[in-house]
Structures are given as structure tokens and as C-alpha cells.
mmCIF file of C-alpha atoms in Angstrom:
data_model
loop_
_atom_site.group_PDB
_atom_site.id
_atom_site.type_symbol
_atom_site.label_atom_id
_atom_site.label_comp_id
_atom_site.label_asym_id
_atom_site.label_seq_id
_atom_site.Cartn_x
_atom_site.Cartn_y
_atom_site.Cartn_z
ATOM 1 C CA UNK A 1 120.260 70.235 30.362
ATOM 2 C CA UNK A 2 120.926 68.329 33.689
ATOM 3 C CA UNK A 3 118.672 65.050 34.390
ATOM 4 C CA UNK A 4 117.382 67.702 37.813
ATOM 5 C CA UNK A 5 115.794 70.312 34.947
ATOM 6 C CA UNK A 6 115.064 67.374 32.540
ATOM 7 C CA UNK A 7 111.033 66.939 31.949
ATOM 8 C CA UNK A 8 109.726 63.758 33.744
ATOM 9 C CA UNK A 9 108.638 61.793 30.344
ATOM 10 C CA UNK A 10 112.383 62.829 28.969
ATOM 11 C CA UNK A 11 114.097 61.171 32.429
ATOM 12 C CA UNK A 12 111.710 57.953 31.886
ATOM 13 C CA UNK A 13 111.905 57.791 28.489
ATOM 14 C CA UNK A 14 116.090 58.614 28.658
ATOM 15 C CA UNK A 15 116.331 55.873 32.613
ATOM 16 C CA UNK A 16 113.444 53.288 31.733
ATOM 17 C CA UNK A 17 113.093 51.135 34.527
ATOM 18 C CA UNK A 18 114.335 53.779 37.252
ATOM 19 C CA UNK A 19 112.135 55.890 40.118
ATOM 20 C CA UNK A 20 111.896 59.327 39.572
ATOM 21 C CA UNK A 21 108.557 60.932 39.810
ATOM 22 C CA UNK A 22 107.471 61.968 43.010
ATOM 23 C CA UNK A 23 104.710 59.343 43.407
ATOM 24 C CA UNK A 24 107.617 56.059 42.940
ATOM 25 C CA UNK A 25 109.830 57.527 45.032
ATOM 26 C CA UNK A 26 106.944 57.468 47.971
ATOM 27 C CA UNK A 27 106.348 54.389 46.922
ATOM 28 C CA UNK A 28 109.726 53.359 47.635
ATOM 29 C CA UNK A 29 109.675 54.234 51.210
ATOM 30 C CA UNK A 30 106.741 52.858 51.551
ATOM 31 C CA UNK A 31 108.227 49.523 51.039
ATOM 32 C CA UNK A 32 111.197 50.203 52.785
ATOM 33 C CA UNK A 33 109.348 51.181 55.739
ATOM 34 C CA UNK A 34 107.447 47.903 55.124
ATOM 35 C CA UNK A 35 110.454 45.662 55.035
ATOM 36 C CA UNK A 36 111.880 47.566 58.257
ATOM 37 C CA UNK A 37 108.487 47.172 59.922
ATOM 38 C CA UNK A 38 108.362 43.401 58.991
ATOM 39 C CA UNK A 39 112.107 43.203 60.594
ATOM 40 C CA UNK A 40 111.194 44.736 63.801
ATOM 41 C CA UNK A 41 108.099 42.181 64.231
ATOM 42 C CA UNK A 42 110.797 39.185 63.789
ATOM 43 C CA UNK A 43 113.396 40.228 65.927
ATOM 44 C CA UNK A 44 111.500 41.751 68.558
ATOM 45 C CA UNK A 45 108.668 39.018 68.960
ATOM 46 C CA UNK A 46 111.834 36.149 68.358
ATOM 47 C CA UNK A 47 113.665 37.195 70.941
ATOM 48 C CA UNK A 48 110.634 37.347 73.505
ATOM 49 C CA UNK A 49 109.217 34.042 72.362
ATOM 50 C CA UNK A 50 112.655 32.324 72.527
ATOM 51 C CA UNK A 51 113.275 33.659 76.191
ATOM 52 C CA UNK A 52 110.091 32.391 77.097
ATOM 53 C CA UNK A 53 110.894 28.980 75.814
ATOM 54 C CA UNK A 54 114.059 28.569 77.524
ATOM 55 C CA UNK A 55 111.843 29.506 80.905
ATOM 56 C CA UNK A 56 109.072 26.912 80.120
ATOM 57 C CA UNK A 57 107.699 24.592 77.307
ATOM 58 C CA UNK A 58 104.512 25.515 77.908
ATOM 59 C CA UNK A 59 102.942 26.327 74.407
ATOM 60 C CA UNK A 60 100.043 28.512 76.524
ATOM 61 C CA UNK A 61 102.822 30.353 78.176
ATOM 62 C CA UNK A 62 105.243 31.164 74.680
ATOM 63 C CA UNK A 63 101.650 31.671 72.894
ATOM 64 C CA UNK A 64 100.011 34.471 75.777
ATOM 65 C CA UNK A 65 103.426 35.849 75.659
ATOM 66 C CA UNK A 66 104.280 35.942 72.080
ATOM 67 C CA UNK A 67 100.599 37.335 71.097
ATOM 68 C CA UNK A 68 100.665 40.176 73.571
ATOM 69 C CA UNK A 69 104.521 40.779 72.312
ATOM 70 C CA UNK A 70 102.593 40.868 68.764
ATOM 71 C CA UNK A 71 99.546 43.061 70.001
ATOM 72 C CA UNK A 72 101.431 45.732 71.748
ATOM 73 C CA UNK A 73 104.949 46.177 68.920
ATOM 74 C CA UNK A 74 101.999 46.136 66.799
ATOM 75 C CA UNK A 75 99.648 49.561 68.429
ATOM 76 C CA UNK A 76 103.116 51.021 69.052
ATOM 77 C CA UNK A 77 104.615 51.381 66.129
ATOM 78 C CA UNK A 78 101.373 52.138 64.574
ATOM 79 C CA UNK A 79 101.135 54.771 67.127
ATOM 80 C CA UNK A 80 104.337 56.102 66.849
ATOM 81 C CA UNK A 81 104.127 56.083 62.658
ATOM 82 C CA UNK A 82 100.426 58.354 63.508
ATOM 83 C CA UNK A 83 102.223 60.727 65.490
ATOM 84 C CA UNK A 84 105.161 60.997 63.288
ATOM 85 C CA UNK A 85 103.133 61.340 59.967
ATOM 86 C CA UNK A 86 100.632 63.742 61.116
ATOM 87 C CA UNK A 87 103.763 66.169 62.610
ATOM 88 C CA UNK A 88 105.471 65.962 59.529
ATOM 89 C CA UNK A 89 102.004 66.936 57.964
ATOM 90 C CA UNK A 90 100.734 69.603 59.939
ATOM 91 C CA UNK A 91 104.116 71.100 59.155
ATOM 92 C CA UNK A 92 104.150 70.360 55.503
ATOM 93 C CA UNK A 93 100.374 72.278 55.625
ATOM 94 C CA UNK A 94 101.381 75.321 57.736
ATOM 95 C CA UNK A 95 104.074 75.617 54.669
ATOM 96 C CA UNK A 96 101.908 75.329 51.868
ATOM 97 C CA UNK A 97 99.592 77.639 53.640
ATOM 98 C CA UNK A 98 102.223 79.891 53.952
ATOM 99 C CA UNK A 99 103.668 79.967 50.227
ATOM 100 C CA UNK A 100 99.863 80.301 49.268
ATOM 101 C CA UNK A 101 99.612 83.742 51.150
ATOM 102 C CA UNK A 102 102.714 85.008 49.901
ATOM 103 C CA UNK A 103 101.625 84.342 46.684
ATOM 104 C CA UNK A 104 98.500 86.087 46.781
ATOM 105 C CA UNK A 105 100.360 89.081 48.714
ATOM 106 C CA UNK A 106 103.656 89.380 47.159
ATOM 107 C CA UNK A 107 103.787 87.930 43.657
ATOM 108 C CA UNK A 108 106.280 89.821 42.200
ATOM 109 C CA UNK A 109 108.650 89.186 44.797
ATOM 110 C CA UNK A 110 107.402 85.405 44.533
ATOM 111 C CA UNK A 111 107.834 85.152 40.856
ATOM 112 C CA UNK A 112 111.717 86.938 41.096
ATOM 113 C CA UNK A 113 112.679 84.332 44.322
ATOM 114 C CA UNK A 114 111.131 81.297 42.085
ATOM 115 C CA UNK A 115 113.655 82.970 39.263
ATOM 116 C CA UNK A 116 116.513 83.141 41.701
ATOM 117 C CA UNK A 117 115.954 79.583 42.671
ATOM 118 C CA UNK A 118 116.525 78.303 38.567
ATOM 119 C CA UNK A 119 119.351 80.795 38.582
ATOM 120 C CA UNK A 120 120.847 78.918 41.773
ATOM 121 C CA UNK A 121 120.083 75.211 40.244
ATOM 122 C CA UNK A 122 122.558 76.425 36.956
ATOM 123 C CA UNK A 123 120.341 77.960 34.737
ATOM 124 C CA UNK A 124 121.178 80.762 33.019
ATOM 125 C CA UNK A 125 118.984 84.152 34.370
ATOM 126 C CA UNK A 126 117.256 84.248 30.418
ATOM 127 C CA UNK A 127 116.245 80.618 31.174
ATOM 128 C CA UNK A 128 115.560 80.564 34.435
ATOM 129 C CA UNK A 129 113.181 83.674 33.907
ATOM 130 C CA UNK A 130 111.599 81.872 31.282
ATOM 131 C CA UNK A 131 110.775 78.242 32.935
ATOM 132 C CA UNK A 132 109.696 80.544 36.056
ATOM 133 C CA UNK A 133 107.523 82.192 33.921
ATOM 134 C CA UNK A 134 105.779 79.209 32.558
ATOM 135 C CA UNK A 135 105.713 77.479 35.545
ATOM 136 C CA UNK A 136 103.705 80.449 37.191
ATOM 137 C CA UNK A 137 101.190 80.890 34.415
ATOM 138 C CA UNK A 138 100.794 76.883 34.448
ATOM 139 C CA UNK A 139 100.598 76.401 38.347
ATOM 140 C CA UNK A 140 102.547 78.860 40.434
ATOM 141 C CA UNK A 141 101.869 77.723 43.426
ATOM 142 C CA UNK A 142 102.666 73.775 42.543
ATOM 143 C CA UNK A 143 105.616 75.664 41.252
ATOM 144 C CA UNK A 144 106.737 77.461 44.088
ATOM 145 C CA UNK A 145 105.740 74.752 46.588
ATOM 146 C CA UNK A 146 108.206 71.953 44.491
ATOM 147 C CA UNK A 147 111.116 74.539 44.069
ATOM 148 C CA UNK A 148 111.028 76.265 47.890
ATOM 149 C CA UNK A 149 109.618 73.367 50.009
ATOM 150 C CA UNK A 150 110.007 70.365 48.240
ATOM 151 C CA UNK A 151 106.465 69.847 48.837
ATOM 152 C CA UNK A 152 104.146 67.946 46.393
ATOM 153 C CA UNK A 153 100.704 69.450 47.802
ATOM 154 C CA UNK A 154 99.057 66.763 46.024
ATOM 155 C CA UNK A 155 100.767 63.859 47.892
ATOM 156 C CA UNK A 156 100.885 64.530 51.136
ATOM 157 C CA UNK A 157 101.580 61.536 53.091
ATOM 158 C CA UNK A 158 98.530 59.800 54.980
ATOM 159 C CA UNK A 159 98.404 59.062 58.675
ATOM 160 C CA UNK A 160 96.391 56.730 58.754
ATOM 161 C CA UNK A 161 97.629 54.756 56.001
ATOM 162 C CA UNK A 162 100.928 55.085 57.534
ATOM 163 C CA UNK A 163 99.766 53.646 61.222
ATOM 164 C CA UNK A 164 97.754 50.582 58.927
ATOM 165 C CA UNK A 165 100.894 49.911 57.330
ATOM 166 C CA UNK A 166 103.628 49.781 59.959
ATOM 167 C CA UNK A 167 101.121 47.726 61.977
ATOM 168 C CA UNK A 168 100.682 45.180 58.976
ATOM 169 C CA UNK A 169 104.146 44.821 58.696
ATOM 170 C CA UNK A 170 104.884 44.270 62.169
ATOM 171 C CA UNK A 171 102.355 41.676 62.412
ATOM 172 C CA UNK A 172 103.394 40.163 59.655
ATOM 173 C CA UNK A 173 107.017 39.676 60.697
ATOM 174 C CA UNK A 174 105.880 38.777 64.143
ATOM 175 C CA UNK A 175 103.469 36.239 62.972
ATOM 176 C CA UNK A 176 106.755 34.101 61.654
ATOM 177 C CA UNK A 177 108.250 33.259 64.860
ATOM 178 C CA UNK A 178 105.492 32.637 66.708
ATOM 179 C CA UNK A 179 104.179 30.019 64.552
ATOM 180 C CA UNK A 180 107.826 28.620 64.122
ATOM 181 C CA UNK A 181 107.741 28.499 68.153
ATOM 182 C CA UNK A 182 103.975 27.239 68.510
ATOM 183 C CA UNK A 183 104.714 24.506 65.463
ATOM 184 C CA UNK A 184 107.083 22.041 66.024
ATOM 185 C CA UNK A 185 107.426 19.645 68.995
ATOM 186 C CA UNK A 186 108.421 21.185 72.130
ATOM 187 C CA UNK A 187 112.576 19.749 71.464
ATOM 188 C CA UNK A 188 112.803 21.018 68.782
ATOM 189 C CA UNK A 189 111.309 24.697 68.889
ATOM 190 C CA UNK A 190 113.905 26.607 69.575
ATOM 191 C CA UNK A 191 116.341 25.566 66.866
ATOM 192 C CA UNK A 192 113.631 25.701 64.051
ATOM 193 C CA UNK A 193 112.353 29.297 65.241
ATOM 194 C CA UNK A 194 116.185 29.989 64.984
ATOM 195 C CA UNK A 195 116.958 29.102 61.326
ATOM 196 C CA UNK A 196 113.803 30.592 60.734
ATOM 197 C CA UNK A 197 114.335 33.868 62.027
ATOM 198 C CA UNK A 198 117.641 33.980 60.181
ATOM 199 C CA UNK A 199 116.072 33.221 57.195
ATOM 200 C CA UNK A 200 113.697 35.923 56.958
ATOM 201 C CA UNK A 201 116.576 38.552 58.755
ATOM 202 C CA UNK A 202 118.606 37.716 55.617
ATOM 203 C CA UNK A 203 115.828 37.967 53.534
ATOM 204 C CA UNK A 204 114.684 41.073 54.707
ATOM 205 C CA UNK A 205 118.439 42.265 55.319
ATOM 206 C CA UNK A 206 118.532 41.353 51.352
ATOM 207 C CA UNK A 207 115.703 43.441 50.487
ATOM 208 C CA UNK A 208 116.288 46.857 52.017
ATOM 209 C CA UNK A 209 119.812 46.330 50.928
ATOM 210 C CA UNK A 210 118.472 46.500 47.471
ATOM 211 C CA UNK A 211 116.502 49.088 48.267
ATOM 212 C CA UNK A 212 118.768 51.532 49.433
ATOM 213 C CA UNK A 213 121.078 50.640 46.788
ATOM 214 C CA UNK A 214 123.531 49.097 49.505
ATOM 215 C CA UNK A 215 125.758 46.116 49.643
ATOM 216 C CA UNK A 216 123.689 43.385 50.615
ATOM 217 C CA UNK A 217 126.299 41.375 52.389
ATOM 218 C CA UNK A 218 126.651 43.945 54.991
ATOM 219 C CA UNK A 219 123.309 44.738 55.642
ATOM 220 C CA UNK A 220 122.452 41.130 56.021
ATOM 221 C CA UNK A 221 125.242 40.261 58.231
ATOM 222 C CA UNK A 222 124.092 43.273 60.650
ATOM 223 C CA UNK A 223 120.912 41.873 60.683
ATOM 224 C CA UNK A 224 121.394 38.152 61.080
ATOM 225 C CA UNK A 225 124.199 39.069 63.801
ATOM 226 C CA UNK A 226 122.161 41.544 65.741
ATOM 227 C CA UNK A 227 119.309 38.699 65.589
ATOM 228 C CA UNK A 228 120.787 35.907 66.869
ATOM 229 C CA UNK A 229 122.224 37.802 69.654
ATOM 230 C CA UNK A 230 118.586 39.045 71.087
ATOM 231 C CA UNK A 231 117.809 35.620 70.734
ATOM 232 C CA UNK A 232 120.841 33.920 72.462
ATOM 233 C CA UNK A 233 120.680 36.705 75.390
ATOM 234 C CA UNK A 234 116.778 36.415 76.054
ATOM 235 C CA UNK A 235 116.739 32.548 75.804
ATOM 236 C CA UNK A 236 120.080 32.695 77.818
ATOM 237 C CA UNK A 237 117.841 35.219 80.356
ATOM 238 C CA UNK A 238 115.031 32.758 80.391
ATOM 239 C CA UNK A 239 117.098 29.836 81.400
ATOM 240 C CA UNK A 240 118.158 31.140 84.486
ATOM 241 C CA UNK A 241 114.839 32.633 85.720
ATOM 242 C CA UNK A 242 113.272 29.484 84.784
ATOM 243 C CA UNK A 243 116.041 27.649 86.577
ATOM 244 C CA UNK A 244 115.664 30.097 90.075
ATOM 245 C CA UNK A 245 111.960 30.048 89.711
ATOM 246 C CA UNK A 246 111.462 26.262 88.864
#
């Protein structure tokens, strides 16, 4: 018996330590779209703070900048996670709605395509009839919604939890370089909101690295690199216009 067909107290008991139930691997991307959020609030607020600062040292300037740079990254990629989620969840619904009337219509023809699905997976047709059996008389449509969609009905992913958490995380990596920037003396701002922004990019770099099971030097040097070049271009950018406008 595969690990795939293998009950989920076997697999835990068998990989302790490792995700495989439905619910930890949503928990997963949950934190990986956390960490991901939290980078987009560093570099994207970092970069606009930074070119601000090399236009002006006024803190009321880099601090009406970098909190509407905050506010809006913030709504918008809590608006864009809404409108993703709920697609992806009106679609997941129309499915289940779907599999639910053809089970009530055509169970027969159900129960033999749940069968054929086993049969596909390696089983046996003896077997296969057999768990598709149980699995019908235990839940069928659970059963049929897991095998055909790849749907857990019970977990459907929540909007609005979704929006709250990309906009946490934003704010939460955009919070970092504005205080870095707000912080220290005006000569010194720039180069402290640097190493700390490359700090946190390798931290962050080091975390979904992890989490995608990925080598970690790579995904930190992409993110470091990619970084400090918004930075250097936007403060770069903000020289010269303060320079033509001063």
C-alpha cells in the first residue's frame, strides 16, 4: 500500500513530524502566503521610503509618504486576496453542488466512476470496489468530492480571513522600514533602513525557502538582490528630482 492510499493516523504515525492532512497543508500556505505578504510590505514600502529620503530629509515628508505607501499595499493586497479567494470559492461551491446532484441522480454511475478512480490510483478493481464501497456507505459525497475535485467541503478557504491576513502581513513588513527610516538621525537613515531591509529579505528569503523545501541560498540571494536594487534605483530616482526640484 502506497503512502497516497495509506490511512492518515498510519502516514503520521509511519512520517511523525511531517504535513499531511488536509488541514496542515492549508496551514502551510497560510504561512507562506504570510511570509510572502510580509516581503512585499518591506520591499515595496523600502524602496518608496528610501526614494523619498534621497529627495528630502524631511521626516513629515518620508513619514506621509511611507504611511500612505503602507495604507494603500495594505487595502490592495487585501483586496486582491478577497477577490481571489472568493473566485476560487464560488468555483469550489458550484463543484460541490454539482457532485451533490449527481449523486442524488446518478449513483450508480457515481459509485462505478469513484471505483474507476481507485482502479486509476493502482488499486486492484477487487480493492478499489471495496474502499469505494466503504467510502460511500461512510460519506459518499466527502468521498467523491476528495477523489474527483480535490475538494475538502469542510475547509473551504475563507475570504475574509484571507484579505485580514495578507493585510497583516503587509503591514507588518512595511512597518520595518518605516520605523528604520523615521528612527535614526537624518545621516544616517538611509544606511540603517538598508541593512535592515536586508536583514529581514534574508530572513524572510530563509523562511519560505524552508518552506517550499528549496535551497535557501538561492532564494535569499534573489531576494536580497532584487531588494537592494528597488532601493538603489528609487533613492537614485529621488536624488535627481530632489536635485531639479530643489
Amino acid at each position: 500500500m502506497s503512502e497516497k492510499t495509506m490511512p492518515a493516523a498510519i502516514v503520521a504515525a509511519v512520517h511523525p513530524g511531517e504535513l499531511h492532512t488536509a488541514g496542515a497543508s492549508g496551514r502551510l500556505n497560510w504561512l507562506r502566503a504570510g511570509v510572502l505578504g510580509a516581503n512585499d510590505g518591506i520591499v515595496s514600502t523600502a524602496a518608496l521610503v528610501v526614494g523619498v529620503a534621497g529627495a528630502t530629509t524631511s521626516s513629515v515628508a518620508i513619514l506621509t509618504a511611507g504611511t500612505a505607501g503602507l495604507v494603500a499595499g495594505a487595502v490592495s493586497m487585501a483586496l486582491g486576496e478577497y477577490v481571489s479567494v472568493s473566485t476560487q470559492r464560488d468555483s469550489e461551491r458550484s463543484l460541490l453542488a454539482t457532485e451533490r446532484r449527481e449523486l442524488e441522480q446518478y449513483p450508480e454511475e457515481e459509485f462505478e466512476e469513484l471505483t474507476a478512480l481507485y482502479r486509476a490510483k493502482g488499486l486492484t478493481e477487487s480493492t478499489a470496489r471495496l474502499v469505494a464501497q466503504e467510502l460511500t456507505a461512510n460519506d459518499a459525497f466527502a468521498a467523491h468530492a476528495e477523489a474527483e475535485l480535490h475538494i475538502d467541503p469542510e475547509a473551504l478557504t475563507s475570504p475574509w480571513q484571507a484579505a485580514a491576513a495578507s493585510a497583516v502581513s503587509f503591514t507588518a513588513g512595511a512597518l520595518l522600514p518605516l520605523l528604520a527610516m523615521l528612527l535614526p538621525p537624518a545621516g544616517t537613515r538611509v544606511p540603517v533602513t538598508v541593512v535592515a531591509v536586508v536583514l529581514a529579505l534574508a530572513a524572510t528569503g530563509a523562511v519560505s525557502a524552508r518552506l517550499g523545501s528549496a535551497g535557501v541560498g538561492r532564494a535569499v540571494a534573489r531576494l536580497v538582490v532584487g531588494g537592494a536594487l528597488a532601493m538603489a534605483v528609487t533613492f537614485g530616482i529621488g536624488q535627481l528630482v530632489g536635485t531639479a526640484t530643489g
